PDB file of C-alpha atoms in Angstrom:
ATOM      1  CA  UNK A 744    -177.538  70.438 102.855  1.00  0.00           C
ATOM      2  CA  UNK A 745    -176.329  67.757 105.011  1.00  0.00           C
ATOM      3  CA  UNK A 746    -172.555  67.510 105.856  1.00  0.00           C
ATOM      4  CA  UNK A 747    -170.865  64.237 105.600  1.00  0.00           C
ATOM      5  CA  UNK A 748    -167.491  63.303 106.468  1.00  0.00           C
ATOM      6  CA  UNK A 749    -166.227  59.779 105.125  1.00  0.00           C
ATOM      7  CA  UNK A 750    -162.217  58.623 106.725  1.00  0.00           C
ATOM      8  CA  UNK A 751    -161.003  56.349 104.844  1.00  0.00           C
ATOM      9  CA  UNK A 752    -158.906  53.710 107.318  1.00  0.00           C
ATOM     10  CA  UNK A 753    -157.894  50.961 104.942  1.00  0.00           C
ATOM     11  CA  UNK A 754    -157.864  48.217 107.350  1.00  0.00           C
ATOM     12  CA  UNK A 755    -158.896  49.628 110.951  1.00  0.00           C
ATOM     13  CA  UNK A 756    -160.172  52.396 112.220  1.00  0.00           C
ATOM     14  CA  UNK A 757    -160.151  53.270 116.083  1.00  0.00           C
ATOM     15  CA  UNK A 758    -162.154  56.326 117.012  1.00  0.00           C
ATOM     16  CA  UNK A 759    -161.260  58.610 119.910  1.00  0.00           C
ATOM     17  CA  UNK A 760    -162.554  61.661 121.428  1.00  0.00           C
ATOM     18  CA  UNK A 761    -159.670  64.544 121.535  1.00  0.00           C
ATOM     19  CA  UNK A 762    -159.854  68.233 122.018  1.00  0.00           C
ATOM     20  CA  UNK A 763    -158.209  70.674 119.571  1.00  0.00           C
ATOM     21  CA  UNK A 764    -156.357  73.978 119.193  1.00  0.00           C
ATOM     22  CA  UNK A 765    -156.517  76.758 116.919  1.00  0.00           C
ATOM     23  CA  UNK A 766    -155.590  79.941 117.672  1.00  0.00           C
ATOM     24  CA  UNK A 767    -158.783  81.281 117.515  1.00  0.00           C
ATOM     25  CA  UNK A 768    -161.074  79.559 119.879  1.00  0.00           C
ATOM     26  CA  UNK A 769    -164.112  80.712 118.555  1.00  0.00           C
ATOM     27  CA  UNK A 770    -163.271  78.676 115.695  1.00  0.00           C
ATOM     28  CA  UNK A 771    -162.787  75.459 117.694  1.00  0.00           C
ATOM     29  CA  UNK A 772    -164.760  72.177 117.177  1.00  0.00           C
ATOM     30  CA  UNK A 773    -164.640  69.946 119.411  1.00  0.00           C
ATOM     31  CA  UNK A 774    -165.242  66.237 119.305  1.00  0.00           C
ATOM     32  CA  UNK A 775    -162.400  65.835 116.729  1.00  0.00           C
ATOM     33  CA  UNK A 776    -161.370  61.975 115.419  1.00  0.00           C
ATOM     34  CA  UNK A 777    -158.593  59.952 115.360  1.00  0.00           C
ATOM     35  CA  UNK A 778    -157.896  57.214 112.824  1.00  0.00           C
ATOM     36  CA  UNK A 779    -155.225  54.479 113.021  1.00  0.00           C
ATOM     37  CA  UNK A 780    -154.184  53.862 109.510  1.00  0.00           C
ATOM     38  CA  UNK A 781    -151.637  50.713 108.013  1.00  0.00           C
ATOM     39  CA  UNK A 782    -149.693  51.994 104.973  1.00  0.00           C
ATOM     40  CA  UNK A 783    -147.083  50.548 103.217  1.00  0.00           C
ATOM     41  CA  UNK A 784    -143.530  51.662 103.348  1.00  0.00           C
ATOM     42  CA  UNK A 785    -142.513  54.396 100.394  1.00  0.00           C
ATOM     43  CA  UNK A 786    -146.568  53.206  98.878  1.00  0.00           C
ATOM     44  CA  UNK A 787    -149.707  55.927  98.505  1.00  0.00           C
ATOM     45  CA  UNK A 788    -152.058  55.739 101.551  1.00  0.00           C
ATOM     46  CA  UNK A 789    -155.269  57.358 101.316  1.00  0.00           C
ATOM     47  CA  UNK A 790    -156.282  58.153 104.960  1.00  0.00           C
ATOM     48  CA  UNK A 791    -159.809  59.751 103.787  1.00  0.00           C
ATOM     49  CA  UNK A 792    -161.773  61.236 101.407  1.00  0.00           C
ATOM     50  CA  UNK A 793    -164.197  64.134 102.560  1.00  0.00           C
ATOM     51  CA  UNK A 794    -167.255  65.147 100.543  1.00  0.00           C
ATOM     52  CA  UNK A 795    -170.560  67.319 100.735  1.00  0.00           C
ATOM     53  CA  UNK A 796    -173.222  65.336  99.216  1.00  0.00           C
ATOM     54  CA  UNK A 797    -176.446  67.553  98.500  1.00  0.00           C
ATOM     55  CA  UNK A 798    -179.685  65.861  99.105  1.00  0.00           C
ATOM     56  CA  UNK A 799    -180.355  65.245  95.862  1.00  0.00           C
ATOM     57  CA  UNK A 800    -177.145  63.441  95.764  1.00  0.00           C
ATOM     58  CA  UNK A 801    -175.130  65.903  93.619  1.00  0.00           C
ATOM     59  CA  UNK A 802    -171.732  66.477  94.544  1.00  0.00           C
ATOM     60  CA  UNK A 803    -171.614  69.777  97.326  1.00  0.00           C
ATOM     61  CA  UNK A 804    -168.358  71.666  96.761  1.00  0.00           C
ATOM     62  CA  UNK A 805    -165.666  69.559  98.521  1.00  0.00           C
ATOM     63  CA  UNK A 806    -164.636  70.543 102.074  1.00  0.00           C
ATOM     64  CA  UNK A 807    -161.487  72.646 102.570  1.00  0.00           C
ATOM     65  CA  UNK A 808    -158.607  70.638 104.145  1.00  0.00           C
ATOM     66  CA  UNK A 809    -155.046  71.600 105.128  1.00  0.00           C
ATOM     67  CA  UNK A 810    -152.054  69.773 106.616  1.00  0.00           C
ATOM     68  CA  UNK A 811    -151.695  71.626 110.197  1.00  0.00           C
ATOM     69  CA  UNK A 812    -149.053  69.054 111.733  1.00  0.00           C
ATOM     70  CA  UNK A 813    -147.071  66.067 110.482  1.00  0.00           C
ATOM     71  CA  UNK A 814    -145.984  63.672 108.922  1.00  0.00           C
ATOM     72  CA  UNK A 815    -141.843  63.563 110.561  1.00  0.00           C
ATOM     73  CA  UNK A 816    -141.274  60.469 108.279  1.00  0.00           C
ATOM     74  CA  UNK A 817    -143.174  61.112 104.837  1.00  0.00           C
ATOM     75  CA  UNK A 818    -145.254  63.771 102.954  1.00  0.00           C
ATOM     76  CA  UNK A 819    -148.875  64.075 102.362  1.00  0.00           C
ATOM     77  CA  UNK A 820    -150.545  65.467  99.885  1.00  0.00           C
ATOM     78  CA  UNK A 821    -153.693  66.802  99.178  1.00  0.00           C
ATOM     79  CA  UNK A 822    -155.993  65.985  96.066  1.00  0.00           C
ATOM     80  CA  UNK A 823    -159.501  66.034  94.432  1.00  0.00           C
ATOM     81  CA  UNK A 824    -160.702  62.853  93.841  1.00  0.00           C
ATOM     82  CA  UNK A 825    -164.457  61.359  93.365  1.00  0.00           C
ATOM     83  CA  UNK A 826    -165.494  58.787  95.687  1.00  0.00           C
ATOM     84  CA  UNK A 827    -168.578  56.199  95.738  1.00  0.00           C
ATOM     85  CA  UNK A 828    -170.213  56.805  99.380  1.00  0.00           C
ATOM     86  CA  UNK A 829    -171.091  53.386 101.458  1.00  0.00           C
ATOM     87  CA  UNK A 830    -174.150  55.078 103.425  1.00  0.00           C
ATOM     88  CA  UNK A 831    -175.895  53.135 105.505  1.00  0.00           C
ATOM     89  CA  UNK A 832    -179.649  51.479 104.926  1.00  0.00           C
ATOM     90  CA  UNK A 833    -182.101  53.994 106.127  1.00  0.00           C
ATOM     91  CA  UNK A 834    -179.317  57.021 106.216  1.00  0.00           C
ATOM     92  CA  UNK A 835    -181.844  60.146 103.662  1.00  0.00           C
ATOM     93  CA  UNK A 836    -178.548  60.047 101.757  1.00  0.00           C
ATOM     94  CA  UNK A 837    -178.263  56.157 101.362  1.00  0.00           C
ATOM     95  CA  UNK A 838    -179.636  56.513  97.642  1.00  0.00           C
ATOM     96  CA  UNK A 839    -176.541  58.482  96.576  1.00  0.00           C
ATOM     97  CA  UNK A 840    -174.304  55.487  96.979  1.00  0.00           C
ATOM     98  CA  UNK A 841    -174.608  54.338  93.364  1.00  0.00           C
ATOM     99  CA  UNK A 842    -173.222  58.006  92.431  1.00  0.00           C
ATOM    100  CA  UNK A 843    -169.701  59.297  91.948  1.00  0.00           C
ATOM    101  CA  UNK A 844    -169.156  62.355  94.506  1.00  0.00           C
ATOM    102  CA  UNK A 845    -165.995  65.328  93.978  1.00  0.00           C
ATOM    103  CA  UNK A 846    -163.899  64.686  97.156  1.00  0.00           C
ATOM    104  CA  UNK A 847    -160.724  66.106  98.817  1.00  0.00           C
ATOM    105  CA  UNK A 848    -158.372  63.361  99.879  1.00  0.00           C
ATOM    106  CA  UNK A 849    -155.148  63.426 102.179  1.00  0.00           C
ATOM    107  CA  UNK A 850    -152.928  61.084 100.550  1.00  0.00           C
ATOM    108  CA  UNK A 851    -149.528  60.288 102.489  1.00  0.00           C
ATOM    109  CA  UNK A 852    -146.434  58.487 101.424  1.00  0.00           C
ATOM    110  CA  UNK A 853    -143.790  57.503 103.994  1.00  0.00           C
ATOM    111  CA  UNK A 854    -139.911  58.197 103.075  1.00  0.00           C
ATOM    112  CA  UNK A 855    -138.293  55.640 101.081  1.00  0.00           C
ATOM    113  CA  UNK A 856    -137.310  52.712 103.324  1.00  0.00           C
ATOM    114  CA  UNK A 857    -138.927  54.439 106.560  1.00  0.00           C
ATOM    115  CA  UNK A 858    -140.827  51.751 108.839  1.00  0.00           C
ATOM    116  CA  UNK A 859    -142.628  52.527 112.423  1.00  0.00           C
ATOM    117  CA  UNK A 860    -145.155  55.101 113.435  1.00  0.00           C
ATOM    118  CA  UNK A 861    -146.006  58.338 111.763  1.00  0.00           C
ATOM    119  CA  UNK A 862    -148.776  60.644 112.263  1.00  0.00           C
ATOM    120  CA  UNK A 863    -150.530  63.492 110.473  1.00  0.00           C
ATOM    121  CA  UNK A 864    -153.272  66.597 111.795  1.00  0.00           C
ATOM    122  CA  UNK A 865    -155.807  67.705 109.141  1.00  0.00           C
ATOM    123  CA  UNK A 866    -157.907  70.731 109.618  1.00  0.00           C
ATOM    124  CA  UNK A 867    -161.139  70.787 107.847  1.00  0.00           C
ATOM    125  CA  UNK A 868    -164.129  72.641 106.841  1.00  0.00           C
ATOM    126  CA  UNK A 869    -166.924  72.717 105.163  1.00  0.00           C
ATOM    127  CA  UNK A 870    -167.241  74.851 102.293  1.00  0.00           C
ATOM    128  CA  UNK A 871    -169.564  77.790 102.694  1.00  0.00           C
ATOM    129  CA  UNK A 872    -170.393  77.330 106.570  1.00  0.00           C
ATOM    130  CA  UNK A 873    -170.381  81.019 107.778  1.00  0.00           C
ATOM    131  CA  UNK A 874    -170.003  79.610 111.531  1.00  0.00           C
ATOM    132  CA  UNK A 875    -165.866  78.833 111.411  1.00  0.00           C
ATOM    133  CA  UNK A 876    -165.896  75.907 112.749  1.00  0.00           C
ATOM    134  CA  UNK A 877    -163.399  73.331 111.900  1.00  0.00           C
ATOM    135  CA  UNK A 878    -163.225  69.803 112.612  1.00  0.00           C
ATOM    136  CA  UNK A 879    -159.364  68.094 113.033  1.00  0.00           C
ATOM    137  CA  UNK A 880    -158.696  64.766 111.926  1.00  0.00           C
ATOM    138  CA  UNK A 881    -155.428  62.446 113.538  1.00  0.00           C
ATOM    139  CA  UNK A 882    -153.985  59.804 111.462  1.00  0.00           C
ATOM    140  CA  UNK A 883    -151.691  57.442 113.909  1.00  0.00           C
ATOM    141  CA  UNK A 884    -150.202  55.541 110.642  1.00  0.00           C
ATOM    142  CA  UNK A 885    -148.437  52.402 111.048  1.00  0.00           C
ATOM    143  CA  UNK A 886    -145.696  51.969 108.122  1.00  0.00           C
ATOM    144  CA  UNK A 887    -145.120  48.444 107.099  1.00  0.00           C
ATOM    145  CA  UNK A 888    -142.400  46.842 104.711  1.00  0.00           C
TER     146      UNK A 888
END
């Protein structure tokens, strides 16, 4: 089963290279990502939707995420949600994107009135790998009026 992990930036998306901490190190993946993400002040931002498509495009059970820092000027919540992938021409799993996949998605909402940066750490992993590994996701969110 193939492992794909779809963020969600709704305008841009800047990718960076960052280490990360658990407390366990033998559960540390490196090579995490960082997302800039424009939301809307006191609106619902979806900053991704992770999924596990199997190769014969059937939804995988969804990743497990969790909130492990953030947001100081909002909330975030965590949801299932389906989601049509956008793989690429010649990806094995481009044939799934005329399917509807289960999905996990981090949704955020700044405080009412709030406007400047936020950000947000997600922890997540895949369901059923046996290795521990986690990958983190940072989401540098702009709020807008």
């Amino acid at each position: 089963m193939k492992t794909i992990f779809y963020g969600i930036a709704l305008v841009s998306a800047c990718l960076f290279v960052s280490g990360c901490e658990t407390s366990d190190l033998s559960k540390t993946y490196t090579g995490s990502t960082t997302l800039v993400v424009p939301a809307k002040s006191g609106q619902k931002t979806p900053l991704s939707n992770m999924f596990t498509p199997n190769d014969d495009c059937s939804s995988g059970r969804p990743p497990s995420i969790k909130v492990v820092s953030g947001p100081a000027h909002g909330s975030v919540n965590i949801v299932r949600s389906t989601v049509s992938p956008t793989f690429e021409p010649g990806n094995a799993l481009h044939k799934c994107n005329s399917r509807k996949l289960s999905a996990v998605s981090a949704v955020y909402v700044s405080a009412p009135g709030y406007v400047g940066k936020d950000s947000v750490r997600v922890s997540s992993q895949v369901a059923g790998n046996p290795t521990g590994y986690y990958d983190y996701y940072e989401f540098r969110i702009d709020v807008t009026k």
